[in-house]
């Protein structure tokens, strides 16, 4: 045991070690080309004389500034960090700044200027988290991000003080995510605004969603994510040609036609997410023109009649929907809708896993996806699915059972010619109740397992960024504000996922449960091979022993005459 501990210690020692970079700052370097530093006394960033900055380059820089002082960032405060990045990076490069417990925060003009300048990388990502002791102590001056060209800038703050057009002036940002903060808009500055922001997402916990709380910022595409909303003033958004996305997360009301009335006038609205318990009759008729619909895990009741009115729907994401807790008619008509519309080219994202072996999901998995759940759940012979209250599902499984029986009869005839060798029997997955045709089904399952791995990834194919930080993200990465917990920067570029819903269902958990069935045959295989080995050894030793006996027996008459 001590040896194991020592070994683990050795491994961890080789992966992380403290390294000297800046004067007066504690840093840890990781073999994964990551560096994390904690500054406890606010001071300018200066490389130490023995700094690794000349010899090592990093893909991810994480700087935590934990101090109760008044923080004042001057022009190009962080510029020195560019020297820690590789000139050309095949992977993404990122910088994360976390300010905690400060009395006040003031970012002067150009304090985040020119970051990543001269660096070639597929993705450049900047994250800034501000966790003040008191509310409204954060100030960003004009052109704080001057000449910043990044694929993603994510900010967590309760306020930013200056207008949007002033702070983000002279930038080029593909995805800008602002979470928690009320951001002001100043139309008079628009004339001098030289920022290029492709998509903006603003996430807030808010009672009333209207154009005052979410002003018409000068961006190409704009997504509003409102948590705990009560009212939606759709008319105030009538002239928002840039508004392409609306995420209504855990609203304090049901989604009724009255709530959504007027959204038909938001002409460029393309994507809607609802994480609500009930989407009432006819509500979706006000968003007929949307192309993407994402449903969340809170959903219980959905009027499918109004789902049918979504004529332009191209993507339906039900990955987070808990099919087992959906109202029966809802899940049945949802299955019917998906089954019909998939023929017309609807792309459907289903949950990665089905731990309860929900029959409707097994059916959909077979229709839309790889059908791997059919084997895993063995639902063909499962009464639950044969007698499902959803006709489309019960009919499907009845038909499937009939086909399988016919297949089996065909297979059983030649099975006399190829008798199952006893050596193969232990390889049969014992926890799955195979219907005595174990040999043909076993390779199927193996193929399915491989396919499943690829299809699980398919919904996030649009992701541009690698997830290296995602894995190493520390717990305290989550911001203080309540809404902050609902936000995941790694996902924001993915229009089809609402980060909150993703967090509630971590994929890793689901993976394990599904692996169980396929992994469980391994011990049996080991036992079988041990038995075989023992048998072979005993046969050999028997033969040797027997030969010896014959030999000694023959020797006796030879030796006898000598005596
Ligand atoms: C902004 O950056 C993108 C790619 O990074 C580039 O294609 C575009 O021309 C830039 N726009 C401006 C105005 O610099
Ligand atoms: C934006 O920056 C430019 C210089 O880079 C400046 O001339 C202009 O006044 C600024 N506009 C705003 C709205 O701050
Ligand atoms: C939208 O634009 C029209 C014409 O430009 C204007 O009359 C109307 O008041 C605007 N609506 C809102 C809510 O700003």
Coordinates of C-alpha atoms and ligand atoms in Angstrom, one line a residue:
X1 CA 0.0 0.0 0.0
X2 CA 2.8 2.4 0.9
X3 CA 4.4 1.6 -2.4
X4 CA 1.2 2.6 -4.2
X5 CA 1.1 5.8 -2.3
X6 CA 4.7 6.5 -3.1
X7 CA 4.1 5.7 -6.8
X8 CA 1.1 8.1 -6.9
X9 CA 3.2 10.7 -5.2
X10 CA 5.9 10.3 -7.8
X11 CA 3.4 10.6 -10.7
X12 CA 1.8 13.8 -9.3
X13 CA 5.3 15.2 -8.6
X14 CA 6.3 14.7 -12.2
X15 CA 3.1 16.4 -13.5
X16 CA 3.0 19.5 -11.4
X17 CA 5.8 21.4 -9.7
X18 CA 6.1 25.0 -8.5
X19 CA 8.0 27.1 -10.9
X20 CA 9.5 30.5 -10.7
X21 CA 8.1 33.1 -13.1
X22 CA 7.2 36.4 -11.5
X23 CA 8.7 38.4 -8.7
X24 CA 6.6 37.8 -5.5
X25 CA 4.0 35.5 -7.1
X26 CA 3.5 31.9 -6.3
X27 CA 3.1 29.8 -9.5
X28 CA 2.5 26.2 -10.3
X29 CA 3.5 24.8 -13.7
X30 CA 1.8 21.7 -15.2
X31 CA 3.1 19.3 -17.7
X32 CA -0.1 20.0 -19.7
X33 CA 1.5 23.4 -20.6
X34 CA -0.6 25.2 -18.0
X35 CA 0.5 27.7 -15.4
X36 CA -1.4 28.9 -12.4
X37 CA -0.4 31.8 -10.3
X38 CA -1.8 33.4 -7.2
X39 CA -1.0 37.0 -6.4
X40 CA -1.8 37.9 -2.8
X41 CA -0.4 41.5 -2.9
X42 CA -1.4 43.6 -5.9
X43 CA 1.8 44.7 -7.8
X44 CA 3.0 45.1 -11.4
X45 CA 3.9 41.8 -13.2
X46 CA 7.6 41.5 -13.5
X47 CA 9.6 38.4 -14.5
X48 CA 12.1 37.2 -11.9
X49 CA 15.7 36.8 -12.8
X50 CA 15.4 33.0 -12.8
X51 CA 12.1 33.0 -14.6
X52 CA 11.1 30.0 -16.8
X53 CA 9.6 32.5 -19.2
X54 CA 12.6 32.2 -21.5
X55 CA 12.6 28.5 -21.6
X56 CA 9.0 27.4 -21.4
X57 CA 5.8 28.3 -23.2
X58 CA 2.2 27.7 -21.9
X59 CA -1.1 27.2 -23.6
X60 CA -3.1 28.2 -20.6
X61 CA -2.4 31.0 -18.1
X62 CA -4.5 31.3 -15.0
X63 CA -3.8 34.2 -12.7
X64 CA -5.7 34.7 -9.4
X65 CA -5.5 38.0 -7.7
X66 CA -6.7 37.6 -4.2
X67 CA -6.4 40.7 -2.2
X68 CA -8.6 43.1 -0.2
X69 CA -6.9 46.1 -1.7
X70 CA -8.2 48.6 -4.3
X71 CA -7.1 47.2 -7.6
X72 CA -6.1 49.7 -10.3
X73 CA -5.0 48.3 -13.6
X74 CA -2.9 50.5 -15.9
X75 CA -2.4 50.5 -19.6
X76 CA -1.0 47.1 -20.9
X77 CA -0.9 45.7 -17.4
X78 CA -1.1 42.1 -18.6
X79 CA 0.9 42.6 -21.8
X80 CA 4.0 40.8 -20.4
X81 CA 2.0 37.5 -20.4
X82 CA 2.1 37.3 -24.2
X83 CA 5.8 36.2 -23.7
X84 CA 4.6 33.1 -22.0
X85 CA 2.5 32.0 -24.9
X86 CA 4.0 30.0 -27.9
X87 CA 4.2 32.1 -31.1
X88 CA 2.4 29.4 -33.0
X89 CA 0.0 27.1 -31.2
X90 CA -1.9 24.2 -32.8
X91 CA -4.2 24.1 -29.8
X92 CA -6.2 26.9 -28.2
X93 CA -4.5 29.4 -26.0
X94 CA -6.2 30.9 -23.0
X95 CA -5.8 33.5 -20.3
X96 CA -7.9 33.6 -17.2
X97 CA -7.9 36.4 -14.6
X98 CA -9.7 36.0 -11.4
X99 CA -10.0 38.9 -9.0
X100 CA -11.3 38.0 -5.6
X101 CA -12.2 39.9 -2.4
X102 CA -11.2 43.3 -3.7
X103 CA -12.4 46.5 -2.2
X104 CA -12.7 48.1 -5.6
X105 CA -11.6 47.4 -9.2
X106 CA -10.7 49.9 -11.8
X107 CA -9.5 48.8 -15.3
X108 CA -8.1 51.9 -17.0
X109 CA -8.0 52.4 -20.7
X110 CA -5.9 49.7 -22.4
X111 CA -5.5 47.5 -19.3
X112 CA -6.3 44.4 -21.2
X113 CA -5.0 45.8 -24.5
X114 CA -3.0 43.8 -27.1
X115 CA -3.3 40.5 -25.3
X116 CA -2.5 37.5 -27.6
X117 CA -1.0 40.0 -30.1
X118 CA 1.3 38.2 -32.6
X119 CA 0.2 34.8 -31.5
X120 CA -1.1 32.4 -34.1
X121 CA -3.6 29.9 -32.7
X122 CA -6.9 28.3 -33.7
X123 CA -8.6 29.7 -30.7
X124 CA -7.8 32.6 -28.4
X125 CA -9.8 32.8 -25.2
X126 CA -9.9 35.3 -22.4
X127 CA -11.9 34.9 -19.2
X128 CA -12.2 37.6 -16.6
X129 CA -14.0 36.9 -13.3
X130 CA -14.7 39.6 -10.8
X131 CA -15.8 38.6 -7.3
X132 CA -16.1 41.8 -5.3
X133 CA -16.8 42.1 -1.6
X134 CA -19.3 44.9 -2.2
X135 CA -21.7 45.4 -5.1
X136 CA -21.1 48.1 -7.7
X137 CA -17.4 48.5 -7.1
X138 CA -16.2 47.6 -10.6
X139 CA -15.2 50.2 -13.2
X140 CA -14.0 49.7 -16.8
X141 CA -12.8 52.7 -18.7
X142 CA -13.1 53.5 -22.3
X143 CA -11.1 51.1 -24.6
X144 CA -10.2 48.8 -21.7
X145 CA -9.8 46.0 -24.3
X146 CA -8.2 48.1 -26.9
X147 CA -6.9 46.2 -29.9
X148 CA -7.9 42.8 -28.5
X149 CA -8.6 40.1 -31.1
X150 CA -10.0 37.0 -29.6
X151 CA -12.4 34.2 -30.4
X152 CA -13.9 34.3 -27.0
X153 CA -14.1 36.8 -24.2
X154 CA -16.1 35.8 -21.1
X155 CA -16.8 38.1 -18.3
X156 CA -18.4 37.5 -14.9
X157 CA -19.2 40.6 -13.0
X158 CA -22.1 42.3 -11.2
X159 CA -21.6 45.6 -13.0
X160 CA -19.3 47.2 -15.6
X161 CA -20.2 50.8 -15.0
X162 CA -19.3 52.3 -18.4
X163 CA -21.4 51.8 -21.6
X164 CA -20.8 48.8 -23.8
X165 CA -19.7 51.0 -26.7
X166 CA -17.0 52.5 -24.6
X167 CA -15.6 49.4 -22.9
X168 CA -15.5 47.2 -26.0
X169 CA -14.5 49.9 -28.4
X170 CA -11.7 48.9 -30.9
X171 CA -11.9 45.2 -30.4
X172 CA -12.5 42.2 -32.6
X173 CA -14.3 39.5 -30.7
X174 CA -16.1 36.4 -32.1
X175 CA -18.0 35.4 -29.0
X176 CA -18.6 37.8 -26.2
X177 CA -20.3 36.4 -23.1
X178 CA -21.2 38.7 -20.3
X179 CA -22.7 37.2 -17.2
X180 CA -24.4 38.8 -14.3
X181 CA -23.8 42.4 -15.2
X182 CA -26.2 45.1 -16.1
X183 CA -24.6 46.6 -19.2
X184 CA -25.4 50.1 -20.3
X185 CA -25.9 51.1 -23.9
X186 CA -25.1 54.6 -25.2
X187 CA -26.6 55.3 -28.6
X188 CA -24.6 58.6 -28.9
X189 CA -21.4 56.6 -28.9
X190 CA -22.4 54.4 -31.8
X191 CA -20.9 56.8 -34.4
X192 CA -17.4 56.4 -32.9
X193 CA -17.7 52.8 -32.0
X194 CA -15.0 50.7 -33.8
X195 CA -15.6 47.3 -32.1
X196 CA -16.5 44.2 -34.1
X197 CA -18.4 41.7 -32.1
X198 CA -19.9 38.8 -33.9
X199 CA -22.0 37.3 -31.2
X200 CA -23.0 38.5 -27.8
X201 CA -24.7 36.5 -25.1
X202 CA -25.9 38.2 -22.0
X203 CA -26.9 36.0 -19.1
X204 CA -28.8 37.5 -16.2
X205 CA -31.1 36.5 -13.4
X206 CA -34.0 38.8 -14.0
X207 CA -37.7 39.3 -13.2
X208 CA -38.7 41.3 -16.3
X209 CA -37.1 40.8 -19.7
X210 CA -37.3 43.9 -21.8
X211 CA -35.3 46.3 -23.9
X212 CA -34.2 48.4 -20.9
X213 CA -32.6 45.4 -19.2
X214 CA -31.2 44.0 -22.5
X215 CA -30.4 47.1 -24.7
X216 CA -29.9 46.8 -28.5
X217 CA -26.1 46.5 -28.5
X218 CA -24.2 46.9 -31.8
X219 CA -23.4 43.3 -32.4
X220 CA -24.1 40.9 -35.3
X221 CA -26.0 38.3 -33.3
X222 CA -27.4 38.7 -29.8
X223 CA -28.6 36.0 -27.4
X224 CA -30.5 36.8 -24.3
X225 CA -30.4 34.3 -21.5
X226 CA -32.9 35.1 -18.7
X227 CA -33.0 33.0 -15.5
X228 CA -36.1 33.0 -13.2
X229 CA -38.0 35.4 -15.5
X230 CA -41.6 36.4 -14.8
X231 CA -42.5 38.7 -17.6
X232 CA -41.3 39.1 -21.2
X233 CA -42.0 42.3 -23.0
X234 CA -41.7 41.0 -26.5
X235 CA -42.9 44.3 -28.1
X236 CA -39.9 46.2 -26.8
X237 CA -37.7 43.8 -28.9
X238 CA -39.7 44.4 -32.1
X239 CA -36.9 46.3 -33.8
X240 CA -34.0 44.1 -32.6
X241 CA -32.8 42.7 -35.9
X242 CA -29.7 41.4 -34.2
X243 CA -31.6 39.3 -31.7
X244 CA -31.1 35.7 -32.8
X245 CA -31.4 33.7 -29.6
X246 CA -33.6 33.6 -26.5
X247 CA -33.0 31.3 -23.6
X248 CA -35.7 31.2 -21.0
X249 CA -34.2 29.2 -18.1
X250 CA -36.3 28.0 -15.1
X251 CA -38.9 30.8 -15.4
X252 CA -41.2 31.5 -12.5
X253 CA -44.1 31.1 -14.9
X254 CA -45.4 28.6 -17.5
X255 CA -44.6 29.3 -21.1
X256 CA -48.1 30.4 -22.4
X257 CA -49.2 32.0 -25.6
X258 CA -49.6 35.2 -23.7
X259 CA -45.9 35.2 -22.6
X260 CA -44.6 34.7 -26.1
X261 CA -47.1 36.8 -27.9
X262 CA -45.3 39.3 -30.2
X263 CA -42.1 37.2 -30.7
X264 CA -43.2 36.6 -34.3
X265 CA -42.2 40.2 -34.9
X266 CA -38.5 39.5 -33.9
X267 CA -37.8 38.5 -37.4
X268 CA -34.3 37.1 -37.0
X269 CA -35.0 35.0 -34.0
X270 CA -33.4 31.6 -34.9
X271 CA -33.0 29.8 -31.7
X272 CA -35.0 29.3 -28.5
X273 CA -34.3 27.4 -25.4
X274 CA -36.9 26.6 -22.8
X275 CA -36.0 25.0 -19.5
X276 CA -39.5 25.3 -18.1
X277 CA -41.9 22.8 -16.6
X278 CA -44.8 23.6 -18.9
X279 CA -45.0 24.9 -22.5
X280 CA -48.7 25.4 -22.8
X281 CA -51.1 24.9 -25.7
X282 CA -50.4 27.1 -28.7
X283 CA -47.4 28.9 -27.1
X284 CA -45.0 28.0 -29.9
X285 CA -47.2 29.4 -32.6
X286 CA -45.6 32.8 -31.8
X287 CA -42.2 31.5 -32.7
X288 CA -43.1 29.6 -35.9
X289 CA -40.0 30.9 -37.6
X290 CA -37.3 29.5 -35.3
X291 CA -34.9 27.0 -36.7
X292 CA -33.5 25.6 -33.4
X293 CA -35.4 24.5 -30.3
X294 CA -33.7 23.4 -27.2
X295 CA -35.7 21.8 -24.4
X296 CA -34.4 21.6 -20.8
X297 CA -34.5 19.1 -18.0
X298 CA -37.3 20.8 -16.2
X299 CA -39.8 20.1 -18.9
X300 CA -42.8 18.0 -18.0
X301 CA -45.6 19.1 -20.2
X302 CA -45.3 20.2 -23.8
X303 CA -48.1 20.9 -26.2
X304 CA -47.0 19.0 -29.3
X305 CA -49.8 20.5 -31.5
X306 CA -47.8 23.8 -31.3
X307 CA -44.6 21.9 -31.9
X308 CA -46.1 20.9 -35.2
X309 CA -46.5 24.6 -36.1
X310 CA -42.7 25.0 -36.2
X311 CA -42.4 24.7 -39.9
X312 CA -38.8 26.0 -40.2
X313 CA -37.4 23.8 -37.4
X314 CA -34.1 22.3 -38.4
X315 CA -32.7 21.3 -35.1
X316 CA -34.4 19.9 -32.0
X317 CA -32.2 19.4 -29.0
X318 CA -33.8 17.1 -26.3
X319 CA -30.4 16.0 -24.8
X320 CA -31.3 17.4 -21.4
X321 CA -34.9 16.2 -21.3
X322 CA -35.7 13.6 -18.7
X323 CA -37.9 11.3 -20.7
X324 CA -38.8 9.3 -17.7
X325 CA -40.4 12.3 -15.9
X326 CA -42.2 13.7 -18.9
X327 CA -46.0 13.4 -18.9
X328 CA -47.0 10.3 -20.9
X329 CA -48.8 12.1 -23.7
X330 CA -45.9 14.6 -24.0
X331 CA -43.2 12.0 -24.5
X332 CA -45.4 9.9 -26.8
X333 CA -46.3 12.8 -29.1
X334 CA -42.7 14.1 -28.9
X335 CA -41.6 10.7 -30.2
X336 CA -44.2 10.8 -32.9
X337 CA -43.1 14.3 -33.9
X338 CA -39.4 13.4 -34.1
X339 CA -40.1 10.2 -36.0
X340 CA -42.2 12.1 -38.6
X341 CA -39.9 15.1 -38.9
X342 CA -36.6 13.3 -39.1
X343 CA -37.7 12.1 -42.6
X344 CA -38.0 15.8 -43.6
X345 CA -34.4 16.5 -42.5
X346 CA -34.9 17.5 -38.8
X347 CA -31.6 17.0 -36.9
X348 CA -32.4 15.7 -33.4
X349 CA -30.0 15.6 -30.5
X350 CA -31.0 12.8 -28.1
X351 CA -29.8 12.2 -24.6
X352 CA -26.4 10.4 -24.6
X353 CA -27.6 7.7 -22.2
X354 CA -30.8 6.0 -21.1
X355 CA -30.1 4.5 -17.7
X356 CA -33.8 3.7 -17.0
X357 CA -34.2 2.1 -20.4
X358 CA -37.1 4.3 -21.2
X359 CA -38.9 2.6 -24.1
X360 CA -39.6 5.8 -26.0
X361 CA -36.0 6.7 -25.8
X362 CA -34.9 3.2 -27.0
X363 CA -37.3 3.6 -29.9
X364 CA -35.9 7.1 -30.7
X365 CA -32.4 5.9 -30.3
X366 CA -33.0 3.3 -32.9
X367 CA -34.8 5.7 -35.3
X368 CA -32.5 8.7 -35.1
X369 CA -29.3 7.4 -33.7
X370 CA -27.3 4.2 -33.8
X371 CA -29.8 1.9 -32.1
X372 CA -27.2 0.8 -29.5
X373 CA -29.8 1.1 -26.7
X374 CA -31.8 -1.7 -28.3
X375 CA -29.1 -4.2 -27.3
X376 CA -28.2 -2.6 -24.0
X377 CA -31.8 -2.5 -22.8
X378 CA -32.9 -5.7 -24.5
X379 CA -36.2 -4.1 -24.9
X380 CA -37.3 -6.2 -27.8
X381 CA -38.4 -8.9 -25.4
X382 CA -39.3 -6.5 -22.7
X383 CA -43.0 -6.5 -21.9
X384 CA -42.8 -2.9 -20.8
X385 CA -42.0 -1.8 -24.3
X386 CA -44.4 -4.3 -26.0
X387 CA -47.2 -2.9 -23.9
X388 CA -46.1 0.7 -23.9
X389 CA -49.0 3.1 -23.6
X390 CA -47.6 5.0 -26.6
X391 CA -49.0 3.2 -29.7
X392 CA -46.1 4.1 -32.0
X393 CA -43.7 2.5 -29.5
X394 CA -45.7 -0.6 -28.7
X395 CA -46.3 -1.3 -32.4
X396 CA -42.6 -0.9 -33.2
X397 CA -41.5 -3.3 -30.5
X398 CA -44.2 -5.9 -31.5
X399 CA -43.0 -5.8 -35.0
X400 CA -39.4 -6.0 -33.9
X401 CA -40.1 -9.0 -31.8
X402 CA -41.7 -10.8 -34.7
X403 CA -38.8 -10.1 -36.9
X404 CA -36.3 -11.2 -34.3
X405 CA -38.2 -14.5 -33.8
X406 CA -38.0 -15.1 -37.6
X407 CA -34.3 -14.3 -37.6
X408 CA -33.7 -16.6 -34.7
X409 CA -35.4 -19.5 -36.5
X410 CA -33.1 -18.9 -39.5
X411 CA -30.1 -18.8 -37.3
X412 CA -31.0 -21.8 -35.2
X413 CA -30.9 -24.2 -38.2
X414 CA -27.3 -23.8 -39.2
X415 CA -26.3 -23.5 -35.6
X416 CA -26.0 -27.4 -35.6
X417 CA -23.2 -27.2 -38.1
X418 CA -21.3 -24.6 -36.0
X419 CA -21.7 -25.8 -32.4
X420 CA -20.7 -23.3 -29.8
X421 CA -17.4 -24.3 -28.4
X422 CA -17.3 -24.4 -24.6
X423 CA -14.4 -22.0 -24.6
X424 CA -16.7 -19.2 -25.9
X425 CA -19.4 -19.6 -23.3
X426 CA -17.6 -17.7 -20.5
X427 CA -17.4 -14.6 -22.8
X428 CA -21.1 -14.2 -22.8
X429 CA -22.0 -11.0 -20.9
X430 CA -23.8 -12.7 -17.9
X431 CA -25.8 -9.6 -16.8
X432 CA -27.6 -9.5 -20.1
X433 CA -30.4 -11.9 -20.6
X434 CA -29.5 -13.1 -24.1
X435 CA -32.2 -15.1 -25.9
X436 CA -30.0 -18.2 -26.4
X437 CA -28.3 -16.8 -29.5
X438 CA -25.4 -15.4 -27.7
X439 CA -22.9 -15.8 -30.4
X440 CA -24.5 -13.6 -33.1
X441 CA -25.3 -10.9 -30.7
X442 CA -22.0 -10.5 -29.0
X443 CA -20.1 -8.9 -31.9
X444 CA -23.1 -6.5 -32.5
X445 CA -22.7 -5.1 -29.0
X446 CA -19.0 -4.5 -29.5
X447 CA -19.7 -2.5 -32.7
X448 CA -22.4 -0.6 -31.0
X449 CA -20.1 0.4 -28.3
X450 CA -17.7 1.9 -30.7
X451 CA -20.4 3.7 -32.6
X452 CA -21.9 5.1 -29.5
X453 CA -18.7 6.8 -28.6
X454 CA -18.6 8.6 -31.9
X455 CA -22.2 9.6 -31.9
X456 CA -22.0 11.0 -28.4
X457 CA -19.5 13.4 -29.7
X458 CA -21.5 14.4 -32.7
X459 CA -23.7 17.1 -31.1
X460 CA -20.7 19.1 -30.1
X461 CA -18.9 18.8 -33.4
X462 CA -19.5 22.5 -33.8
X463 CA -17.2 23.1 -31.0
X464 CA -14.1 25.0 -32.0
X465 CA -12.3 24.8 -28.8
X466 CA -10.6 21.9 -27.1
X467 CA -11.6 21.1 -23.6
X468 CA -8.3 20.9 -21.9
X469 CA -9.1 23.6 -19.3
X470 CA -12.5 22.1 -18.8
X471 CA -11.0 19.0 -17.3
X472 CA -8.6 20.9 -15.0
X473 CA -11.0 23.6 -14.0
X474 CA -10.9 24.1 -10.3
X475 CA -14.0 24.2 -8.1
X476 CA -13.5 27.8 -7.2
X477 CA -13.7 28.7 -10.9
X478 CA -17.4 29.2 -10.4
X479 CA -18.3 32.8 -9.8
X480 CA -19.9 34.2 -6.8
X481 CA -23.1 35.6 -8.3
X482 CA -25.9 33.1 -8.4
X483 CA -26.4 33.4 -12.2
X484 CA -22.8 32.7 -12.7
X485 CA -23.2 29.2 -11.6
X486 CA -25.3 28.6 -14.6
X487 CA -22.7 29.5 -17.1
X488 CA -20.0 27.6 -18.8
X489 CA -17.7 29.5 -21.1
X490 CA -16.6 26.4 -22.9
X491 CA -20.0 26.0 -24.3
X492 CA -21.2 29.4 -25.2
X493 CA -20.1 29.2 -28.8
X494 CA -22.3 26.1 -29.1
X495 CA -25.6 27.7 -30.0
X496 CA -27.5 24.4 -29.3
X497 CA -26.6 23.9 -25.8
X498 CA -27.7 25.7 -22.7
X499 CA -24.8 25.4 -20.3
X500 CA -27.0 25.1 -17.3
X501 CA -28.7 22.0 -18.5
X502 CA -25.4 20.5 -19.5
X503 CA -24.1 20.9 -16.0
X504 CA -27.0 19.2 -14.4
X505 CA -26.2 16.1 -16.4
X506 CA -22.5 15.6 -16.5
X507 CA -21.7 13.2 -19.3
X508 CA -19.1 11.3 -17.3
X509 CA -21.7 10.0 -14.9
X510 CA -23.8 8.7 -17.6
X511 CA -20.9 7.0 -19.3
X512 CA -20.1 4.8 -16.4
X513 CA -23.5 3.3 -16.1
X514 CA -23.6 2.4 -19.7
X515 CA -20.2 0.8 -19.7
X516 CA -21.2 -1.6 -17.0
X517 CA -22.8 -4.1 -19.2
X518 CA -20.0 -4.4 -21.6
X519 CA -17.2 -4.5 -19.0
X520 CA -18.7 -7.2 -16.8
X521 CA -17.7 -10.2 -18.9
X522 CA -14.0 -9.5 -18.4
X523 CA -13.6 -11.3 -15.0
X524 CA -15.4 -14.3 -16.5
X525 CA -13.0 -14.4 -19.4
X526 CA -10.0 -14.2 -16.9
X527 CA -11.4 -17.0 -14.8
X528 CA -12.0 -19.1 -17.9
X529 CA -8.5 -18.6 -19.2
X530 CA -7.1 -19.5 -15.7
X531 CA -9.1 -22.7 -15.8
X532 CA -7.9 -23.5 -19.3
X533 CA -4.3 -22.9 -18.2
X534 CA -4.7 -25.0 -15.2
X535 CA -6.1 -27.8 -17.3
X536 CA -3.3 -27.6 -19.8
X537 CA -0.7 -27.6 -17.0
X538 CA -2.2 -30.6 -15.3
X539 CA -2.4 -32.5 -18.6
X540 CA 1.3 -31.7 -19.3
X541 CA 2.3 -32.7 -15.8
X542 CA 0.3 -35.8 -16.1
X543 CA 1.9 -36.8 -19.4
X544 CA 5.4 -36.0 -18.0
X545 CA 4.7 -38.0 -14.8
X546 CA 3.3 -40.9 -16.8
X547 CA 6.3 -41.0 -19.2
X548 CA 8.7 -41.0 -16.2
X549 CA 6.9 -43.8 -14.6
X550 CA 7.1 -45.8 -17.8
X551 CA 10.8 -44.9 -18.0
X552 CA 11.6 -45.9 -14.4
X553 CA 9.6 -49.0 -14.9
X554 CA 11.7 -49.9 -17.9
X555 CA 14.9 -49.1 -16.1
X556 CA 14.3 -51.7 -13.4
X557 CA 15.0 -54.8 -15.5
X558 CA 18.1 -53.1 -17.0
X559 CA 19.6 -52.4 -13.6
X560 CA 18.8 -55.7 -12.1
X561 CA 21.3 -57.9 -14.0
X562 CA 24.1 -55.6 -12.9
X563 CA 23.4 -56.4 -9.2
Ligands
LIG1 C1 -11.8 40.2 -37.0 O1 -11.2 39.0 -36.9 C2 -11.6 38.1 -37.9 C3 -10.9 36.7 -37.7 O2 -10.2 36.7 -36.5 C4 -11.2 38.6 -39.3 O3 -11.7 37.7 -40.3 C5 -11.9 40.0 -39.5 O4 -11.5 40.5 -40.7 C6 -11.5 40.9 -38.3 N1 -12.2 42.1 -38.5 C7 -11.7 43.3 -38.3 C8 -12.5 44.5 -38.6 O5 -10.5 43.4 -38.0
LIG2 C1 -13.0 54.2 -30.1 O1 -11.6 54.3 -30.2 C2 -11.2 55.2 -31.2 C3 -9.7 55.1 -31.3 O2 -9.3 53.8 -31.2 C4 -11.6 56.6 -30.8 O3 -11.3 57.5 -31.8 C5 -13.2 56.6 -30.6 O4 -13.5 57.9 -30.1 C6 -13.6 55.6 -29.6 N1 -15.0 55.5 -29.5 C7 -15.6 55.3 -28.4 C8 -17.1 55.2 -28.4 O5 -15.1 55.3 -27.3
LIG3 C1 -39.4 50.3 -34.2 O1 -39.2 51.1 -35.3 C2 -40.3 51.8 -35.8 C3 -39.9 52.5 -37.1 O2 -38.5 52.6 -37.2 C4 -40.7 52.8 -34.7 O3 -41.9 53.5 -35.2 C5 -41.1 52.0 -33.5 O4 -41.4 52.9 -32.4 C6 -39.9 51.1 -33.0 N1 -40.4 50.3 -31.9 C7 -39.7 50.2 -30.8 C8 -40.3 49.4 -29.7 O5 -38.7 50.8 -30.6

